[in-house]
Short mmCIF file of C-alpha atoms and ligand atoms in Angstrom, two decimals:
data_model
loop_
_atom_site.label_atom_id
_atom_site.label_comp_id
_atom_site.label_asym_id
_atom_site.label_seq_id
_atom_site.Cartn_x
_atom_site.Cartn_y
_atom_site.Cartn_z
CA MET A 1 -0.11 -0.01 0.14
CA ASN A 2 1.16 3.56 -0.21
CA PHE A 3 -0.69 7.09 -0.16
CA ASN A 4 -2.13 6.42 -3.20
CA SER A 5 -3.72 3.78 -2.19
CA ILE A 6 -5.48 5.14 0.85
CA LYS A 7 -8.42 6.55 -0.92
CA ASN A 8 -11.08 6.17 2.36
CA ILE A 9 -10.34 6.56 6.07
CA CYS A 10 -12.68 5.73 8.98
CA CYS A 11 -11.92 6.80 12.85
CA ILE A 12 -14.33 5.06 15.50
CA GLY A 13 -14.76 7.58 18.11
CA ALA A 14 -15.80 11.33 17.55
CA GLY A 15 -14.45 12.47 20.33
CA TYR A 16 -11.73 15.14 21.46
CA VAL A 17 -8.99 13.37 19.71
CA GLY A 18 -10.93 11.89 16.95
CA GLY A 19 -12.70 14.73 15.78
CA PRO A 20 -9.99 17.21 15.83
CA THR A 21 -7.55 14.68 14.23
CA MET A 22 -10.23 13.88 11.21
CA ALA A 23 -10.21 17.08 10.82
CA VAL A 24 -6.86 17.96 10.23
CA ILE A 25 -6.40 15.44 8.08
CA ALA A 26 -9.45 15.84 5.73
CA GLU A 27 -8.08 19.47 5.66
CA LYS A 28 -4.52 18.64 4.68
CA CYS A 29 -5.62 15.53 2.47
CA PRO A 30 -8.43 16.34 0.43
CA GLU A 31 -8.10 13.42 -1.75
CA ILE A 32 -9.05 11.41 0.93
CA LYS A 33 -12.72 10.70 2.01
CA ILE A 34 -12.75 10.58 5.83
CA THR A 35 -15.61 9.54 8.11
CA VAL A 36 -15.88 9.80 11.74
CA VAL A 37 -18.44 7.08 13.09
CA ASP A 38 -19.36 7.11 16.75
CA VAL A 39 -22.04 5.14 18.43
CA ASN A 40 -23.39 8.22 20.26
CA GLU A 41 -26.06 9.69 17.99
CA GLU A 42 -26.32 12.73 20.13
CA ARG A 43 -22.79 13.95 19.35
CA ILE A 44 -23.00 12.69 15.72
CA LYS A 45 -26.05 14.98 15.48
CA ALA A 46 -24.08 17.78 16.81
CA TRP A 47 -20.77 17.01 14.76
CA ASN A 48 -23.33 17.55 11.83
CA ASP A 49 -24.94 20.81 13.30
CA ASN A 50 -25.45 23.31 10.65
CA ASN A 51 -24.76 25.85 13.34
CA LEU A 52 -20.64 25.60 14.09
CA ASP A 53 -21.23 27.00 17.55
CA ASN A 54 -22.82 23.92 18.28
CA LEU A 55 -20.17 21.03 17.47
CA PRO A 56 -19.77 18.85 20.54
CA ILE A 57 -16.04 19.88 21.15
CA TYR A 58 -14.81 23.65 21.53
CA GLU A 59 -11.35 24.27 20.24
CA PRO A 60 -9.63 27.26 18.91
CA GLY A 61 -9.80 26.96 15.30
CA LEU A 62 -12.02 23.66 14.91
CA LYS A 63 -15.13 25.04 13.39
CA GLU A 64 -13.16 27.06 10.78
CA ILE A 65 -12.11 23.43 9.86
CA VAL A 66 -14.71 22.07 10.03
CA GLN A 67 -17.03 24.37 8.31
CA LYS A 68 -14.04 24.08 5.04
CA THR A 69 -14.29 20.13 4.86
CA ARG A 70 -17.51 18.79 6.19
CA GLY A 71 -19.96 17.32 3.10
CA LYS A 72 -16.89 17.85 0.96
CA ASN A 73 -14.09 14.69 2.37
CA LEU A 74 -15.40 14.95 6.11
CA PHE A 75 -18.30 13.01 7.04
CA PHE A 76 -19.78 12.13 10.39
CA SER A 77 -21.79 9.15 10.97
CA THR A 78 -23.53 6.64 13.26
CA ASP A 79 -23.38 4.17 10.49
CA ILE A 80 -20.03 2.61 11.74
CA ASP A 81 -20.42 -0.86 9.43
CA LYS A 82 -20.66 0.97 6.39
CA GLY A 83 -17.75 3.32 7.90
CA ILE A 84 -15.52 -0.04 8.55
CA LYS A 85 -16.44 -1.40 5.19
CA GLU A 86 -15.87 1.45 2.90
CA ALA A 87 -12.35 2.25 4.59
CA ASP A 88 -8.75 1.28 3.58
CA MET A 89 -7.48 2.71 6.54
CA ILE A 90 -9.34 2.56 10.16
CA PHE A 91 -8.11 4.54 13.12
CA ILE A 92 -9.47 3.69 16.50
CA SER A 93 -10.23 6.30 18.56
CA VAL A 94 -12.53 5.41 21.41
CA ASN A 95 -12.18 6.14 25.12
CA THR A 96 -10.28 3.96 27.36
CA PRO A 97 -11.48 4.73 30.72
CA THR A 98 -9.82 3.78 34.16
CA LYS A 99 -11.86 0.30 34.98
CA THR A 100 -14.56 0.78 37.69
CA TYR A 101 -14.85 -2.78 38.07
CA GLY A 102 -13.36 -6.17 38.56
CA LYS A 103 -9.86 -7.09 37.62
CA GLY A 104 -7.73 -3.77 38.29
CA LYS A 105 -10.61 -1.86 39.35
CA GLY A 106 -9.74 2.14 39.34
CA MET A 107 -6.19 1.77 38.08
CA ALA A 108 -5.93 -0.57 34.98
CA ALA A 109 -7.27 0.76 31.14
CA ASP A 110 -10.56 -0.72 30.27
CA LEU A 111 -10.39 -1.96 26.77
CA LYS A 112 -13.74 -3.36 26.36
CA PHE A 113 -13.89 -0.57 23.51
CA ILE A 114 -11.03 -1.39 21.82
CA GLU A 115 -12.20 -5.05 21.92
CA LEU A 116 -15.64 -4.17 20.76
CA CYS A 117 -14.26 -2.30 17.45
CA ALA A 118 -11.72 -4.87 16.66
CA ARG A 119 -14.38 -7.31 16.74
CA LYS A 120 -16.76 -4.98 14.72
CA ILE A 121 -13.95 -4.80 11.92
CA ALA A 122 -12.95 -8.20 11.63
CA GLU A 123 -17.04 -8.96 11.42
CA VAL A 124 -17.62 -6.43 8.45
CA SER A 125 -14.53 -5.97 6.64
CA THR A 126 -14.06 -8.08 3.05
CA GLU A 127 -10.84 -6.25 1.87
CA SER A 128 -7.17 -5.65 3.82
CA LYS A 129 -7.03 -2.84 5.55
CA ILE A 130 -4.38 -0.61 7.84
CA ILE A 131 -5.48 -0.12 11.39
CA VAL A 132 -4.41 2.48 13.75
CA GLU A 133 -4.42 2.20 17.27
CA LYS A 134 -5.03 6.32 18.15
CA SER A 135 -6.31 5.81 21.87
CA THR A 136 -3.85 5.92 24.72
CA ILE A 137 -3.51 1.95 25.72
CA PRO A 138 -1.54 -0.19 27.89
CA VAL A 139 1.66 -1.58 25.77
CA ARG A 140 0.86 -4.60 23.91
CA THR A 141 -3.06 -3.83 23.19
CA ALA A 142 -1.70 -3.89 19.58
CA GLN A 143 -1.27 -7.61 20.12
CA THR A 144 -4.48 -7.96 21.51
CA ILE A 145 -6.27 -6.48 18.50
CA LYS A 146 -4.20 -8.50 16.04
CA SER A 147 -5.17 -11.79 17.72
CA ILE A 148 -9.20 -10.72 17.43
CA LEU A 149 -8.58 -9.91 13.97
CA ASP A 150 -7.00 -13.08 12.83
CA ASN A 151 -8.87 -14.96 14.93
CA VAL A 152 -12.47 -13.65 14.42
CA GLY A 153 -11.77 -12.08 11.22
CA THR A 154 -12.83 -13.91 7.45
CA GLY A 155 -9.28 -14.23 6.14
CA VAL A 156 -8.82 -10.67 5.62
CA LYS A 157 -5.37 -8.90 5.76
CA TYR A 158 -4.68 -6.36 8.58
CA HIS A 159 -1.38 -4.28 9.34
CA ILE A 160 -1.67 -2.86 13.55
CA LEU A 161 0.07 0.44 13.36
CA SER A 162 0.27 2.52 16.51
CA ASN A 163 0.17 6.38 16.07
CA PRO A 164 -0.39 7.99 19.99
CA GLU A 165 -1.79 11.21 19.86
CA PHE A 166 -0.19 13.92 21.71
CA LEU A 167 -2.55 16.87 21.09
CA ALA A 168 -3.28 18.88 24.19
CA GLU A 169 -6.66 20.37 24.66
CA GLY A 170 -6.91 24.03 23.66
CA THR A 171 -4.17 24.43 21.50
CA ALA A 172 -5.76 20.85 19.62
CA ILE A 173 -5.27 22.44 16.06
CA ASP A 174 -2.13 24.03 16.73
CA ASP A 175 -0.59 20.82 17.87
CA LEU A 176 -1.76 18.90 15.08
CA HIS A 177 -0.99 21.29 12.50
CA ASN A 178 2.79 21.58 13.82
CA PRO A 179 3.50 18.80 16.10
CA ASP A 180 6.93 18.50 18.16
CA ARG A 181 6.65 14.95 16.25
CA VAL A 182 4.47 12.33 15.13
CA LEU A 183 5.20 8.65 16.19
CA ILE A 184 3.92 5.89 14.47
CA GLY A 185 4.66 2.07 15.88
CA GLY A 186 4.58 -0.64 13.53
CA ASP A 187 6.60 -3.73 12.16
CA HIS A 188 9.93 -2.93 10.83
CA ASP A 189 10.85 -6.21 10.37
CA SER A 190 8.55 -7.32 7.65
CA LYS A 191 8.14 -5.91 4.25
CA GLU A 192 4.36 -5.23 4.35
CA GLY A 193 4.72 -3.90 7.87
CA GLN A 194 7.16 -1.26 6.54
CA ASP A 195 4.77 -0.75 3.75
CA ALA A 196 1.79 0.11 6.24
CA LEU A 197 4.26 2.22 8.66
CA ASP A 198 5.22 4.25 5.38
CA THR A 199 1.85 4.21 4.06
CA LEU A 200 0.54 6.39 7.37
CA THR A 201 3.92 8.25 7.34
CA SER A 202 2.99 9.65 3.81
CA ILE A 203 -0.23 11.15 4.83
CA TYR A 204 1.53 12.86 7.58
CA GLU A 205 4.20 14.17 4.98
CA LYS A 206 1.72 16.35 3.55
CA TRP A 207 2.01 18.77 5.96
CA VAL A 208 4.42 17.32 8.85
CA PRO A 209 8.24 17.32 8.03
CA ARG A 210 9.66 13.96 7.47
CA GLU A 211 12.65 14.14 10.11
CA ARG A 212 9.68 15.17 12.23
CA ILE A 213 7.53 11.66 11.70
CA LEU A 214 9.57 8.79 13.85
CA GLN A 215 9.18 5.19 13.05
CA THR A 216 9.43 2.80 16.04
CA ASN A 217 8.50 -0.50 16.73
CA VAL A 218 5.02 -0.71 18.34
CA TRP A 219 5.68 -1.45 21.71
CA SER A 220 7.67 1.30 21.85
CA SER A 221 5.02 3.91 20.14
CA GLU A 222 2.64 2.72 22.97
CA LEU A 223 5.06 2.95 25.71
CA SER A 224 5.98 6.19 24.50
CA LYS A 225 3.03 8.06 25.17
CA LEU A 226 2.32 6.43 28.58
CA THR A 227 5.58 7.81 29.08
CA ALA A 228 5.25 11.34 27.61
CA ASN A 229 2.29 12.13 30.03
CA ALA A 230 3.72 10.49 32.91
CA PHE A 231 6.77 12.93 32.47
CA LEU A 232 4.75 15.61 31.61
CA ALA A 233 2.40 15.35 34.89
CA GLN A 234 5.82 14.70 36.96
CA ARG A 235 6.80 17.96 35.95
CA VAL A 236 3.58 19.47 37.24
CA SER A 237 3.54 18.01 40.46
CA SER A 238 6.87 18.60 41.08
CA ILE A 239 6.78 22.25 40.71
CA ASN A 240 3.23 21.92 42.73
CA ALA A 241 5.15 20.07 45.16
CA MET A 242 7.56 23.27 45.81
CA THR A 243 4.72 25.43 45.97
CA ALA A 244 3.90 24.06 49.66
CA LEU A 245 7.51 24.59 50.61
CA CYS A 246 7.52 27.90 49.14
CA GLU A 247 4.56 28.99 51.12
CA LYS A 248 6.18 27.96 54.13
CA THR A 249 9.51 29.73 53.45
CA GLY A 250 8.96 32.63 51.92
CA ALA A 251 10.35 31.86 48.43
CA ASP A 252 8.29 32.79 45.49
CA ILE A 253 7.30 29.78 43.10
CA GLU A 254 7.37 31.94 39.86
CA GLU A 255 10.69 33.28 40.64
CA LEU A 256 11.87 29.71 41.32
CA ALA A 257 10.26 28.18 38.27
CA ARG A 258 11.98 31.00 36.23
CA ALA A 259 15.30 30.50 38.23
CA VAL A 260 15.07 26.30 37.50
CA GLY A 261 13.47 26.55 34.08
CA THR A 262 16.31 29.04 32.57
CA ASP A 263 18.76 25.67 32.80
CA THR A 264 18.44 24.44 29.05
CA ARG A 265 18.53 20.92 30.46
CA ILE A 266 15.57 21.52 32.49
CA GLY A 267 13.66 24.25 30.08
CA ASN A 268 11.16 26.43 30.71
CA LYS A 269 7.98 24.62 29.73
CA PHE A 270 5.27 22.64 31.86
CA LEU A 271 6.39 24.21 35.34
CA LYS A 272 3.16 26.25 35.92
CA PRO A 273 2.20 25.81 39.57
CA SER A 274 -1.57 25.45 39.51
CA VAL A 275 -4.37 23.86 42.05
CA GLY A 276 -3.58 20.27 40.34
CA PHE A 277 -3.59 18.62 36.95
CA GLY A 278 -6.42 17.53 35.40
CA GLY A 279 -7.96 15.88 32.19
CA SER A 280 -8.22 12.75 30.34
CA CYS A 281 -5.05 11.35 30.15
CA PHE A 282 -2.45 12.05 33.20
CA ASN A 283 -4.48 10.61 36.01
CA LYS A 284 -5.35 7.60 33.72
CA ASP A 285 -2.46 7.19 32.11
CA ILE A 286 -0.28 7.04 35.24
CA LEU A 287 -2.90 4.98 37.17
CA ASN A 288 -2.29 2.53 34.06
CA LEU A 289 1.56 2.50 34.14
CA VAL A 290 1.42 1.98 37.78
CA TYR A 291 -0.90 -0.80 37.50
CA ILE A 292 1.20 -2.53 34.35
CA CYS A 293 4.48 -1.85 36.67
CA LYS A 294 2.80 -3.87 39.77
CA SER A 295 1.34 -6.32 37.31
CA LEU A 296 5.18 -7.30 36.38
CA ASN A 297 5.93 -6.97 40.18
CA LEU A 298 7.99 -4.01 39.37
CA ASN A 299 6.94 -2.41 43.03
CA GLU A 300 9.63 0.04 43.42
CA VAL A 301 8.82 1.85 39.79
CA ALA A 302 5.12 1.82 40.28
CA SER A 303 5.55 3.39 43.65
CA TYR A 304 7.57 5.94 42.14
CA TRP A 305 5.03 6.75 39.75
CA GLU A 306 2.32 6.63 42.35
CA GLN A 307 3.68 9.68 43.97
CA VAL A 308 2.98 12.39 41.37
CA LEU A 309 -0.48 11.58 41.24
CA LEU A 310 -0.41 11.75 45.36
CA ILE A 311 0.93 14.89 45.26
CA ASN A 312 -2.15 16.28 42.80
CA ASP A 313 -4.63 15.23 45.10
CA TYR A 314 -2.71 16.39 47.85
CA GLN A 315 -2.48 19.51 45.65
CA LYS A 316 -6.53 20.01 45.12
CA TYR A 317 -6.83 19.08 48.95
CA ARG A 318 -4.54 21.72 50.29
CA PHE A 319 -6.11 24.68 48.13
CA ALA A 320 -9.38 23.81 49.38
CA ASP A 321 -8.44 23.29 52.83
CA ASN A 322 -6.70 27.12 52.75
CA ILE A 323 -9.88 28.55 51.93
CA ILE A 324 -11.75 26.61 54.74
CA THR A 325 -9.02 28.01 56.91
CA THR A 326 -8.87 31.47 55.81
CA LEU A 327 -12.36 31.82 55.89
CA TYR A 328 -12.24 31.83 59.89
CA ASN A 329 -12.18 27.63 59.85
CA THR A 330 -15.91 27.41 58.27
CA VAL A 331 -17.10 27.90 54.90
CA THR A 332 -20.50 26.57 56.18
CA ASP A 333 -23.55 28.53 54.67
CA LYS A 334 -20.79 30.95 53.05
CA LYS A 335 -21.16 31.65 49.08
CA ILE A 336 -18.09 30.80 47.39
CA ALA A 337 -17.59 31.61 43.68
CA PHE A 338 -15.39 30.10 41.40
CA LEU A 339 -14.37 31.28 38.21
CA GLY A 340 -13.58 28.19 36.21
CA TRP A 341 -14.68 24.26 36.04
CA ALA A 342 -12.85 23.26 32.92
CA PHE A 343 -9.89 21.26 33.56
CA LYS A 344 -7.86 24.11 31.41
CA LYS A 345 -8.26 27.10 29.58
CA ASN A 346 -9.91 27.11 25.96
CA THR A 347 -11.78 24.13 26.46
CA ASN A 348 -15.30 22.85 27.95
CA ASP A 349 -13.78 19.39 28.75
CA THR A 350 -14.07 19.32 32.70
CA ARG A 351 -12.68 15.59 33.09
CA GLU A 352 -10.92 15.15 36.22
CA SER A 353 -10.63 19.04 36.63
CA ALA A 354 -9.53 20.11 39.97
CA ALA A 355 -12.61 22.49 40.29
CA ILE A 356 -14.75 18.97 41.01
CA TYR A 357 -12.67 17.93 43.61
CA VAL A 358 -12.13 21.80 45.40
CA ALA A 359 -16.18 21.73 45.49
CA ASP A 360 -16.72 18.38 46.32
CA TYR A 361 -14.47 19.23 49.52
CA LEU A 362 -16.06 22.91 50.35
CA ILE A 363 -19.36 21.03 49.96
CA GLU A 364 -18.75 18.62 52.92
CA ASP A 365 -18.31 21.17 54.94
CA LYS A 366 -21.65 22.77 53.81
CA ALA A 367 -20.25 25.72 51.40
CA ASN A 368 -22.77 27.40 48.49
CA ILE A 369 -20.57 27.40 45.51
CA TYR A 370 -21.58 29.45 42.57
CA VAL A 371 -19.57 28.72 39.32
CA TYR A 372 -19.01 30.28 36.19
CA ASP A 373 -17.29 29.23 33.48
CA PRO A 374 -17.30 30.51 29.96
CA LYS A 375 -17.50 27.26 27.99
CA VAL A 376 -18.83 24.31 30.48
CA GLU A 377 -22.39 23.62 30.21
CA HIS A 378 -24.49 23.68 33.53
CA PRO A 379 -25.75 19.78 34.09
CA LYS A 380 -22.15 18.94 33.22
CA MET A 381 -21.14 20.59 36.21
CA ILE A 382 -23.82 18.88 38.46
CA ARG A 383 -23.18 15.90 36.66
CA ASP A 384 -19.32 15.74 37.59
CA LEU A 385 -19.92 16.06 41.23
CA ASN A 386 -22.35 13.48 41.11
CA GLU A 387 -20.32 10.77 39.56
CA LEU A 388 -17.81 11.45 42.28
CA ASN A 389 -20.90 9.74 44.67
CA THR A 390 -19.77 11.51 47.69
CA ARG A 391 -23.40 12.35 49.01
CA ASP A 392 -27.08 12.53 47.88
CA SER A 393 -27.57 14.35 44.47
CA SER A 394 -29.84 16.56 46.10
CA ILE A 395 -27.56 18.00 48.21
CA ASN A 396 -25.31 18.71 45.05
CA GLU A 397 -27.67 20.15 43.28
CA SER A 398 -28.52 22.62 46.23
CA SER A 399 -25.02 23.60 47.04
CA LEU A 400 -23.64 23.96 43.25
CA SER A 401 -25.09 26.64 41.57
CA PRO A 402 -23.83 27.47 37.69
CA VAL A 403 -24.63 30.99 36.46
CA ASP A 404 -23.91 32.39 33.08
CA ASP A 405 -22.78 35.91 34.57
CA PRO A 406 -19.42 35.98 36.37
CA TYR A 407 -20.83 39.17 38.42
CA LEU A 408 -23.70 37.36 39.51
CA ALA A 409 -21.35 34.57 40.75
CA VAL A 410 -19.29 36.83 42.89
CA LYS A 411 -22.10 39.19 44.32
CA ASP A 412 -22.60 38.73 47.99
CA ALA A 413 -19.46 36.08 48.24
CA HIS A 414 -17.13 35.74 50.44
CA ALA A 415 -14.29 34.26 48.64
CA VAL A 416 -14.05 34.09 44.73
CA ALA A 417 -11.36 31.23 43.92
CA ILE A 418 -9.43 30.71 40.42
CA LEU A 419 -9.89 27.10 39.15
CA THR A 420 -9.00 27.86 35.32
CA GLU A 421 -6.65 30.04 33.43
CA TRP A 422 -9.25 31.65 31.20
CA ASP A 423 -8.19 34.81 30.21
CA GLU A 424 -11.12 37.05 30.60
CA PHE A 425 -10.62 36.36 34.35
CA ILE A 426 -7.85 38.73 34.38
CA GLU A 427 -9.47 41.71 32.53
CA TYR A 428 -12.56 41.41 34.94
CA ASP A 429 -13.64 44.73 36.47
CA TRP A 430 -11.88 43.51 40.15
CA GLU A 431 -13.13 47.20 41.60
CA LYS A 432 -16.85 46.18 40.57
CA ILE A 433 -16.17 42.58 42.21
CA PHE A 434 -15.03 44.06 45.59
CA SER A 435 -17.68 46.67 46.18
CA ILE A 436 -20.68 43.72 45.56
CA MET A 437 -18.57 41.21 47.51
CA LYS A 438 -18.79 40.35 51.25
CA LYS A 439 -15.96 42.13 53.46
CA PRO A 440 -13.40 41.02 53.91
CA ALA A 441 -13.10 39.80 50.54
CA PHE A 442 -10.93 36.78 49.64
CA VAL A 443 -9.45 36.09 46.50
CA PHE A 444 -7.92 32.43 46.29
CA ASP A 445 -5.93 32.32 42.84
CA GLY A 446 -5.71 28.91 42.12
CA ARG A 447 -3.61 29.59 38.89
CA ASN A 448 -1.64 32.95 39.94
CA ILE A 449 -3.03 34.61 37.09
CA LEU A 450 -4.22 37.62 38.65
CA ASP A 451 -2.30 40.67 39.51
CA SER A 452 -2.05 40.63 43.31
CA LYS A 453 -0.59 44.04 43.81
CA LYS A 454 -3.41 45.51 42.04
CA LEU A 455 -6.13 43.42 43.82
CA THR A 456 -4.45 44.13 47.59
CA LYS A 457 -4.51 47.74 46.62
CA ILE A 458 -8.56 47.70 45.89
CA GLY A 459 -8.61 45.76 49.08
CA PHE A 460 -8.70 42.14 48.42
CA LYS A 461 -7.32 39.66 50.78
CA VAL A 462 -5.21 37.80 47.73
CA TYR A 463 -3.90 33.74 48.27
CA GLN A 464 -1.72 32.68 45.23
CA ILE A 465 -0.17 29.37 44.70
CA GLY A 466 3.52 29.07 46.38
CA LYS A 467 3.93 32.73 47.17
C1 UDX B 1 -9.98 9.02 24.06
C2 UDX B 1 -9.09 8.71 25.29
O1 UDX B 1 -9.78 8.98 26.66
C3 UDX B 1 -7.69 8.59 25.10
O2 UDX B 1 -6.85 8.25 26.12
C4 UDX B 1 -7.50 8.34 23.73
O3 UDX B 1 -6.45 8.71 23.11
C5 UDX B 1 -8.68 8.80 22.56
O4 UDX B 1 -9.97 8.42 23.05
P1 UDX B 1 -11.20 11.66 23.68
O5 UDX B 1 -11.20 11.63 22.29
O6 UDX B 1 -10.79 12.48 24.64
O7 UDX B 1 -9.83 10.36 24.20
O8 UDX B 1 -12.45 10.47 24.35
P2 UDX B 1 -13.91 10.93 23.93
O9 UDX B 1 -13.91 12.18 24.29
O10 UDX B 1 -14.67 10.19 25.34
O11 UDX B 1 -14.15 10.28 22.79
C6 UDX B 1 -14.57 8.67 21.96
C7 UDX B 1 -15.72 8.80 21.95
O12 UDX B 1 -15.66 7.08 21.49
C8 UDX B 1 -17.11 8.82 22.24
O13 UDX B 1 -17.88 10.04 21.58
C9 UDX B 1 -17.78 7.57 21.90
O14 UDX B 1 -19.14 7.29 22.16
C10 UDX B 1 -16.83 6.69 21.22
N1 UDX B 1 -17.32 5.08 20.88
C11 UDX B 1 -16.71 4.63 22.24
C12 UDX B 1 -17.67 4.44 20.37
O15 UDX B 1 -17.87 5.02 19.10
N2 UDX B 1 -17.74 3.04 20.23
C13 UDX B 1 -17.33 2.45 21.39
O16 UDX B 1 -17.42 1.38 21.18
C14 UDX B 1 -16.96 2.91 22.41
C1 UDX B 2 -1.72 15.97 27.75
C2 UDX B 2 -0.85 16.03 27.16
O1 UDX B 2 0.00 17.34 27.10
C3 UDX B 2 -1.01 15.77 25.71
O2 UDX B 2 0.21 15.81 24.77
C4 UDX B 2 -1.54 14.23 25.68
O3 UDX B 2 -2.07 13.65 24.23
C5 UDX B 2 -2.83 14.33 26.51
O4 UDX B 2 -2.56 14.74 27.68
P1 UDX B 2 -4.25 17.96 27.93
O5 UDX B 2 -4.51 17.24 29.18
O6 UDX B 2 -4.70 18.06 26.81
O7 UDX B 2 -3.08 17.25 27.33
O8 UDX B 2 -3.49 19.24 28.62
P2 UDX B 2 -2.38 19.45 29.26
O9 UDX B 2 -2.19 20.94 28.77
O10 UDX B 2 -1.08 18.77 29.37
O11 UDX B 2 -2.52 20.27 30.59
C6 UDX B 2 -2.95 19.08 31.52
C7 UDX B 2 -3.30 19.48 32.96
O12 UDX B 2 -2.03 19.93 33.31
C8 UDX B 2 -4.27 20.42 32.95
O13 UDX B 2 -4.97 20.70 34.02
C9 UDX B 2 -3.35 21.96 33.28
O14 UDX B 2 -4.00 23.11 33.63
C10 UDX B 2 -1.94 21.49 33.79
N1 UDX B 2 -0.36 22.17 34.11
C11 UDX B 2 -0.07 21.76 32.70
C12 UDX B 2 -0.17 22.61 35.07
O15 UDX B 2 -1.05 22.49 36.11
N2 UDX B 2 0.97 23.22 35.34
C13 UDX B 2 1.59 23.15 33.71
O16 UDX B 2 2.90 23.88 33.71
C14 UDX B 2 1.08 22.63 32.86
#
């Protein structure tokens, strides 16, 4: 196979990874027809909505690309069988959440959706295909997929590649347009395997310089994705661990981060202190890594990575606890305004967002929380809290009030907490906010985005991370 033989691509899973990735491939390869399929009818309907503001995923630059390509060479459909049948190449982009039951509960990745995809492909395919694992998965999952395809299939030939996605939400389109590297794992040792590797390489080569496309064996590719996420999360936990020490010693975390980050061996990226990392990947992937290590009896390695998660939990707890302690040891019946609910700015994604855990902790102390987030839908916030299963959902509903107007959230509040680093929060009229809040007016800046000197001058009592 070569680039010219790929006329049809199907992607199973129209989520945060599948949707934007396929939109960019469609944009860059107008000669290839791309169909993104999903079992979720609502999601597909939203992807097909005439009003591009209703796409199920918010990413800067995404709707412009969808507008250019949808209906031309990019299609969204629930007809999974047809999508698979027509395709020369199939991307698997379904979710692989942490298992909530049985063996490996709370740690291992749940591969039931991956297996379902493999079985479906085996069942309906009539011609040879390249299968690309996009979902983040444990090492050696390709083997599982291969075993199902070879044993369930009808004699059709498959080539399996691993092509993990490194895009970060909020900058997905930029990351896809201009990736640091594209990683493709495959079977170098056979001619057919190398052909499959080269075919996918030729697609990315349409817009990514060849030297940034790395070919490896499948296992290296799968493990590289887990490792990259573990290293990134570790950096955040490292800087966050130092925030606790800074607060006790009078050192300033921003100065520390600058001093440390200017060492070119360390580098200055991903050293932003925060209320804790969230997102769909870091927590899940580290749990998965820890599980794999434990199951291979590498207990010291498992404990090492587990600490990254423990520090992250500690950071969220510390932030919430500081709010209670500072508000005279109780937040019972006090109004706390949350600015931000998403796990980072420029996304409507809330998976594992620190805001959920901080809210949960404060509600346990009977706080009334009013939340404003520019992109997150209101029912989603309540659902996020309910999913923690901490208490009766009626209590969550009466304790958490999502609002459309930030000034409504802060009116008569005892404290404002910044949970997401949305740029607009910096631009707010903080004099006005001060005038409508209860006094003393506290600000807990969980992202260190506000000008604390300016706020202090207005009259606020300001707490930032690591200061
Ligand atoms: C997910 C994983 O979280 C990530 O680890 C992996 O790298 C890629 O897939 P994301 O795209 O963010 O990332 O997940 P999500 O937004 O949940 O999208 C997955 C989609 O797959 C959902 O729309 C779901 O309906 C769909 N799906 C799931 C199927 O179409 N079929 C299935 O059998 C299971
Ligand atoms: C991450 C990886 O960056 C990406 O390569 C992979 O494909 C998926 O997982 P994502 O979760 O979308 O991407 O966002 P990322 O920018 O990595 O941020 C993750 C979390 O860490 C966010 O909650 C963010 O606020 C936090 N963070 C990040 C910090 O607290 N400090 C930092 O310096 C950087």
